Short mmCIF file of C-alpha atoms and ligand atoms in Angstrom, two decimals:
data_model
loop_
_atom_site.label_atom_id
_atom_site.label_comp_id
_atom_site.label_asym_id
_atom_site.label_seq_id
_atom_site.Cartn_x
_atom_site.Cartn_y
_atom_site.Cartn_z
CA MET A 1 0.00 0.00 0.00
CA SER A 2 2.79 2.44 0.83
CA GLU A 3 4.07 2.32 -2.76
CA ALA A 4 0.53 2.95 -4.00
CA ALA A 5 0.14 5.75 -1.47
CA ASP A 6 3.31 7.35 -2.84
CA GLN A 7 1.80 7.17 -6.33
CA ILE A 8 -1.41 8.84 -5.13
CA PHE A 9 0.59 11.73 -3.76
CA ALA A 10 2.82 11.91 -6.82
CA THR A 11 -0.33 12.27 -8.97
CA LEU A 12 -1.57 14.90 -6.54
CA LYS A 13 1.64 16.94 -6.94
CA GLN A 14 1.38 16.72 -10.74
CA SER A 15 -2.16 18.07 -10.73
CA ALA A 16 -1.39 20.71 -8.09
CA GLN A 17 -1.15 23.39 -10.76
CA SER A 18 -4.63 22.70 -12.13
CA GLY A 19 -6.17 25.42 -9.93
CA ALA A 20 -9.02 23.18 -8.70
CA PRO A 21 -9.63 23.18 -4.91
CA LEU A 22 -7.16 20.90 -3.11
CA TYR A 23 -9.77 18.52 -1.74
CA LEU A 24 -11.08 17.93 -5.29
CA GLN A 25 -7.54 17.24 -6.50
CA LEU A 26 -6.96 14.76 -3.69
CA ARG A 27 -10.34 13.13 -4.30
CA LYS A 28 -9.48 12.71 -7.97
CA SER A 29 -6.02 11.29 -7.20
CA ILE A 30 -7.49 8.66 -4.88
CA GLU A 31 -10.27 7.87 -7.36
CA ASP A 32 -7.72 7.50 -10.20
CA ALA A 33 -5.57 5.21 -8.04
CA VAL A 34 -8.62 2.99 -7.41
CA ASN A 35 -9.68 2.99 -11.08
CA ARG A 36 -6.14 2.17 -12.23
CA GLY A 37 -5.93 -0.67 -9.70
CA LEU A 38 -3.02 0.91 -7.75
CA ILE A 39 -5.12 0.34 -4.66
CA GLY A 40 -7.73 -2.41 -4.73
CA PRO A 41 -10.90 -3.45 -2.88
CA GLY A 42 -10.20 -3.97 0.82
CA ASP A 43 -6.89 -2.03 0.82
CA ALA A 44 -6.51 0.37 3.72
CA LEU A 45 -5.96 4.05 3.07
CA PRO A 46 -3.15 5.70 5.07
CA SER A 47 -4.37 7.64 8.11
CA GLU A 48 -5.70 11.16 7.69
CA ARG A 49 -2.59 12.49 9.40
CA ASP A 50 -0.21 10.54 7.09
CA ILE A 51 -2.01 11.72 3.97
CA ALA A 52 -1.98 15.31 5.22
CA SER A 53 1.73 15.32 6.02
CA LYS A 54 2.77 13.42 2.90
CA ALA A 55 0.73 15.63 0.57
CA ASP A 56 1.47 18.75 2.60
CA ILE A 57 -2.17 19.72 2.97
CA SER A 58 -4.42 20.24 5.96
CA ARG A 59 -6.26 17.38 7.68
CA VAL A 60 -9.55 19.21 7.07
CA THR A 61 -8.89 19.01 3.33
CA VAL A 62 -8.10 15.30 3.57
CA ARG A 63 -11.25 14.66 5.60
CA LYS A 64 -13.43 16.46 3.05
CA ALA A 65 -11.99 14.45 0.12
CA VAL A 66 -12.33 11.15 2.00
CA GLN A 67 -15.89 11.94 3.11
CA ASP A 68 -16.88 12.65 -0.50
CA LEU A 69 -15.45 9.30 -1.60
CA VAL A 70 -17.24 7.49 1.23
CA LYS A 71 -20.50 9.15 0.18
CA GLY A 72 -19.90 8.05 -3.41
CA GLY A 73 -19.31 4.44 -2.32
CA ILE A 74 -15.64 4.38 -3.45
CA LEU A 75 -14.28 4.13 0.10
CA VAL A 76 -15.78 2.65 3.25
CA GLN A 77 -15.06 3.68 6.82
CA ARG A 78 -15.06 1.12 9.61
CA HIS A 79 -15.19 2.56 13.08
CA GLY A 80 -12.01 1.90 14.96
CA SER A 81 -10.15 0.30 12.06
CA GLY A 82 -9.85 3.01 9.40
CA THR A 83 -10.74 3.75 5.78
CA PHE A 84 -10.66 1.14 3.03
CA VAL A 85 -11.29 0.85 -0.70
CA ALA A 86 -14.89 -0.41 -1.02
CA PRO A 87 -15.45 -3.99 -2.22
CA ARG A 88 -16.06 -4.06 -5.96
CA MET A 89 -19.62 -4.90 -6.95
CA GLU A 90 -20.04 -7.54 -9.58
CA ARG A 91 -22.76 -6.01 -11.73
CA VAL A 92 -25.71 -8.19 -12.59
CA GLU A 93 -27.11 -7.89 -16.10
CA GLN A 94 -30.83 -8.48 -16.17
CA SER A 95 -32.88 -8.95 -19.32
CA LEU A 96 -36.11 -6.97 -19.47
CA SER A 97 -37.85 -9.40 -21.77
CA ARG A 98 -38.11 -12.52 -19.60
CA LEU A 99 -40.35 -12.99 -16.58
CA THR A 100 -38.02 -14.67 -14.13
CA SER A 101 -37.66 -14.77 -10.37
CA PHE A 102 -34.76 -13.45 -8.33
CA THR A 103 -33.83 -17.02 -7.35
CA GLU A 104 -33.72 -18.12 -11.01
CA ASP A 105 -31.76 -15.03 -12.11
CA MET A 106 -29.07 -15.57 -9.51
CA ALA A 107 -28.92 -19.37 -9.95
CA ARG A 108 -28.33 -18.88 -13.69
CA ARG A 109 -25.25 -16.84 -12.81
CA GLY A 110 -24.02 -19.43 -10.33
CA MET A 111 -24.59 -17.06 -7.42
CA ALA A 112 -25.63 -18.39 -4.02
CA VAL A 113 -28.89 -16.71 -3.11
CA ARG A 114 -30.57 -16.23 0.23
CA SER A 115 -33.05 -13.81 1.78
CA ALA A 116 -33.47 -12.14 5.13
CA TRP A 117 -37.11 -11.75 6.14
CA LEU A 118 -38.19 -8.20 6.87
CA ASP A 119 -41.90 -8.95 7.15
CA ARG A 120 -44.42 -11.65 6.23
CA GLY A 121 -48.02 -11.69 7.30
CA LEU A 122 -51.63 -10.91 6.53
CA TYR A 123 -52.81 -7.31 6.76
CA ALA A 124 -55.70 -5.03 5.91
CA PRO A 125 -54.82 -3.79 2.39
CA SER A 126 -53.61 -0.25 1.68
CA PRO A 127 -55.55 1.79 -0.92
CA ASP A 128 -52.75 1.06 -3.50
CA GLU A 129 -52.93 -2.66 -2.84
CA MET A 130 -56.74 -2.65 -3.05
CA MET A 131 -56.63 -0.88 -6.38
CA VAL A 132 -53.86 -2.93 -8.01
CA LEU A 133 -54.87 -6.34 -6.65
CA GLY A 134 -58.59 -5.69 -6.97
CA LEU A 135 -59.25 -6.31 -3.25
CA SER A 136 -62.17 -4.99 -1.24
CA SER A 137 -61.65 -3.45 2.21
CA ASN A 138 -62.86 -6.60 4.01
CA GLU A 139 -60.32 -8.85 2.27
CA LEU A 140 -56.75 -9.38 3.45
CA VAL A 141 -53.45 -8.87 1.69
CA ALA A 142 -50.42 -11.15 2.13
CA ARG A 143 -47.20 -9.13 2.42
CA VAL A 144 -43.79 -10.67 1.91
CA ALA A 145 -40.82 -8.32 2.44
CA ARG A 146 -37.30 -9.61 1.99
CA LEU A 147 -33.73 -8.45 1.73
CA ARG A 148 -32.38 -10.39 -1.27
CA ILE A 149 -28.77 -11.43 -0.94
CA ALA A 150 -26.52 -12.94 -3.61
CA ASN A 151 -23.03 -14.22 -2.84
CA ASP A 152 -23.34 -12.55 0.56
CA THR A 153 -23.97 -9.11 -0.96
CA PRO A 154 -27.39 -7.55 -0.31
CA LEU A 155 -28.73 -6.55 -3.75
CA ALA A 156 -32.35 -5.58 -3.26
CA ILE A 157 -35.20 -5.02 -0.85
CA GLU A 158 -38.41 -6.52 -2.25
CA ARG A 159 -41.86 -5.94 -0.82
CA ALA A 160 -44.45 -8.16 -2.49
CA ALA A 161 -48.21 -7.97 -1.94
CA LEU A 162 -50.63 -10.66 -3.06
CA SER A 163 -54.22 -11.45 -2.28
CA ALA A 164 -54.50 -13.58 0.89
CA SER A 165 -56.77 -15.91 -1.10
CA VAL A 166 -53.74 -16.80 -3.25
CA LEU A 167 -51.18 -16.84 -0.42
CA PRO A 168 -53.06 -17.62 2.80
CA ASP A 169 -49.86 -18.45 4.73
CA PRO A 170 -47.03 -16.08 3.71
CA ALA A 171 -44.74 -17.71 6.30
CA ALA A 172 -44.81 -20.95 4.31
CA ILE A 173 -43.31 -19.79 1.02
CA GLY A 174 -39.76 -21.06 1.55
CA SER A 175 -36.94 -19.42 -0.38
CA SER A 176 -38.78 -18.56 -3.63
CA LEU A 177 -42.12 -16.81 -3.97
CA TYR A 178 -42.49 -17.86 -7.62
CA ALA A 179 -41.71 -21.51 -6.75
CA ALA A 180 -44.44 -21.37 -4.08
CA LEU A 181 -46.90 -19.83 -6.55
CA GLU A 182 -46.00 -22.48 -9.13
CA THR A 183 -47.06 -25.28 -6.76
CA THR A 184 -50.56 -23.80 -6.44
CA GLY A 185 -50.88 -22.94 -10.14
CA HIS A 186 -50.56 -19.19 -9.54
CA ARG A 187 -47.20 -18.43 -11.13
CA PRO A 188 -47.53 -15.26 -13.22
CA VAL A 189 -47.08 -15.48 -17.00
CA ARG A 190 -46.84 -11.76 -17.80
CA ALA A 191 -45.72 -8.65 -15.94
CA VAL A 192 -45.43 -4.92 -16.37
CA GLN A 193 -42.36 -3.46 -14.73
CA ARG A 194 -41.73 0.22 -14.05
CA ILE A 195 -38.17 1.29 -13.23
CA SER A 196 -37.30 4.69 -11.85
CA ALA A 197 -34.30 6.35 -10.22
CA ALA A 198 -34.25 6.71 -6.45
CA ASN A 199 -31.79 7.96 -3.87
CA LEU A 200 -31.62 5.48 -1.04
CA GLY A 201 -33.05 6.58 2.30
CA ASP A 202 -31.23 5.84 5.56
CA ASP A 203 -33.05 2.59 6.40
CA ASP A 204 -32.80 1.09 2.91
CA ALA A 205 -29.14 2.12 2.61
CA ARG A 206 -28.34 0.48 5.94
CA LEU A 207 -29.95 -2.80 4.83
CA LEU A 208 -28.19 -2.70 1.47
CA GLU A 209 -24.88 -1.76 3.13
CA VAL A 210 -24.31 1.38 1.05
CA PRO A 211 -23.98 5.04 2.06
CA PRO A 212 -27.34 6.86 2.48
CA GLY A 213 -28.36 8.96 -0.50
CA ILE A 214 -26.51 6.81 -3.05
CA ALA A 215 -28.24 6.09 -6.38
CA GLY A 216 -30.64 3.16 -6.50
CA LEU A 217 -33.44 1.82 -8.68
CA HIS A 218 -37.04 1.69 -7.65
CA ILE A 219 -38.80 -1.16 -9.45
CA GLU A 220 -42.49 -1.87 -9.41
CA ARG A 221 -43.72 -5.15 -10.90
CA ILE A 222 -47.37 -5.97 -11.47
CA SER A 223 -47.75 -9.56 -12.66
CA TYR A 224 -50.66 -11.35 -14.21
CA LEU A 225 -52.01 -14.89 -14.54
CA ALA A 226 -52.93 -16.18 -18.01
CA SER A 227 -56.56 -15.26 -17.18
CA GLY A 228 -55.54 -11.58 -16.95
CA LYS A 229 -56.01 -11.43 -13.17
CA VAL A 230 -53.33 -9.47 -11.27
CA ILE A 231 -51.45 -11.87 -9.00
CA GLU A 232 -48.50 -9.87 -7.62
CA PHE A 233 -47.76 -6.25 -6.78
CA THR A 234 -44.10 -5.89 -5.81
CA ARG A 235 -42.16 -2.75 -5.01
CA SER A 236 -38.41 -3.13 -4.80
CA ILE A 237 -35.33 -1.05 -4.21
CA TYR A 238 -32.20 -2.29 -5.99
CA ARG A 239 -28.64 -1.13 -5.46
CA GLY A 240 -27.77 1.13 -8.38
CA ASP A 241 -24.18 -0.11 -8.46
CA ALA A 242 -25.21 -3.74 -8.81
CA TYR A 243 -27.75 -3.92 -11.60
CA ASP A 244 -27.87 -3.21 -15.33
CA PHE A 245 -31.28 -3.73 -16.87
CA VAL A 246 -30.96 -4.59 -20.53
CA ALA A 247 -33.74 -4.35 -23.11
CA GLU A 248 -33.50 -5.53 -26.70
CA LEU A 249 -35.12 -3.10 -29.13
CA ARG A 250 -36.33 -3.95 -32.63
CA LEU A 251 -37.62 -1.87 -35.46
CA SER A 252 -41.35 -2.68 -35.69
CA GLY A 253 -42.47 -4.70 -38.72
CA PRO A 254 -44.87 -3.26 -41.36
CA GLY A 255 -48.30 -2.56 -39.94
CA GLU A 256 -47.13 -2.84 -36.35
CA GLU A 257 -47.81 -0.09 -33.89
CA GLY A 258 -45.03 2.36 -33.20
CA ARG A 259 -43.53 2.18 -36.69
CA PRO A 260 -41.79 5.49 -37.35
C1 LIG B 301 -38.02 -10.71 -8.88
C2 LIG B 301 -39.15 -9.70 -9.02
C3 LIG B 301 -40.19 -9.79 -7.93
C4 LIG B 301 -40.59 -11.24 -7.67
C5 LIG B 301 -39.36 -12.03 -7.34
C6 LIG B 301 -39.67 -13.50 -7.05
O1 LIG B 301 -37.03 -10.28 -8.03
N1 LIG B 301 -38.64 -8.34 -9.09
O2 LIG B 301 -41.34 -9.07 -8.38
O3 LIG B 301 -41.50 -11.28 -6.58
O4 LIG B 301 -38.46 -11.99 -8.43
O5 LIG B 301 -38.45 -14.10 -6.69
P1 LIG B 301 -38.34 -15.43 -5.87
O6 LIG B 301 -39.17 -16.46 -6.56
O7 LIG B 301 -36.88 -15.75 -5.85
O8 LIG B 301 -38.87 -15.18 -4.48
#
């Protein structure tokens, strides 16, 4: 690390004439060192005092640069042990044309999948759930909320709602919701998915082990049975640094809607 640290400060000296504020120059030097692999995931950064004396800048400047990089997810701080380069996220590429489950997606990539339960039970439905699932106020909704974890990295928080008539015992679903629905003939065959950008709030960020405020994806899936009945209403928060959603686009054929 000390050799790499020397390189960080050498880069810093080179860019010292650029006129940008010092903390931005230091931030960029550390970021470059990470991107060029001079310091890798899990490597410790020298102490604030060492960086300050080596680069001949104030500790306040060092702190500001480091805090920015922690906020951006490039560095992580562990209380009592110091500052480290954040573990690199293996990005997951997810097709937008196939209706698959989280368990199937991860298994296809050879990733070990597990979930931590956040909630599972029967509740009086919210107005949203009543509208989407077509429930009346005297029916119950089954809620299944899970932290989805692949290869020990938390990737998403998923909150699914289904009619209690379809899932009377949410505690009994095992590790895959779709596998449980399959056994009762309720596995969806079609879904509409809406993806939007979201900055992670404190609670979600803590569960996903990322700094609060970092970019994430809010995904809403409404799935249907072959009969056209809505079976699932799921709202999820995915880590923005972990997922790429990929859609294949084709020029429409003659007579098809949307032809330019
Ligand atoms: C995906 C979807 C969810 C769906 C889930 C089922 O992650 N975004 O809408 O509920 O898969 O996954 P599993 O069968 O692994 O529980």
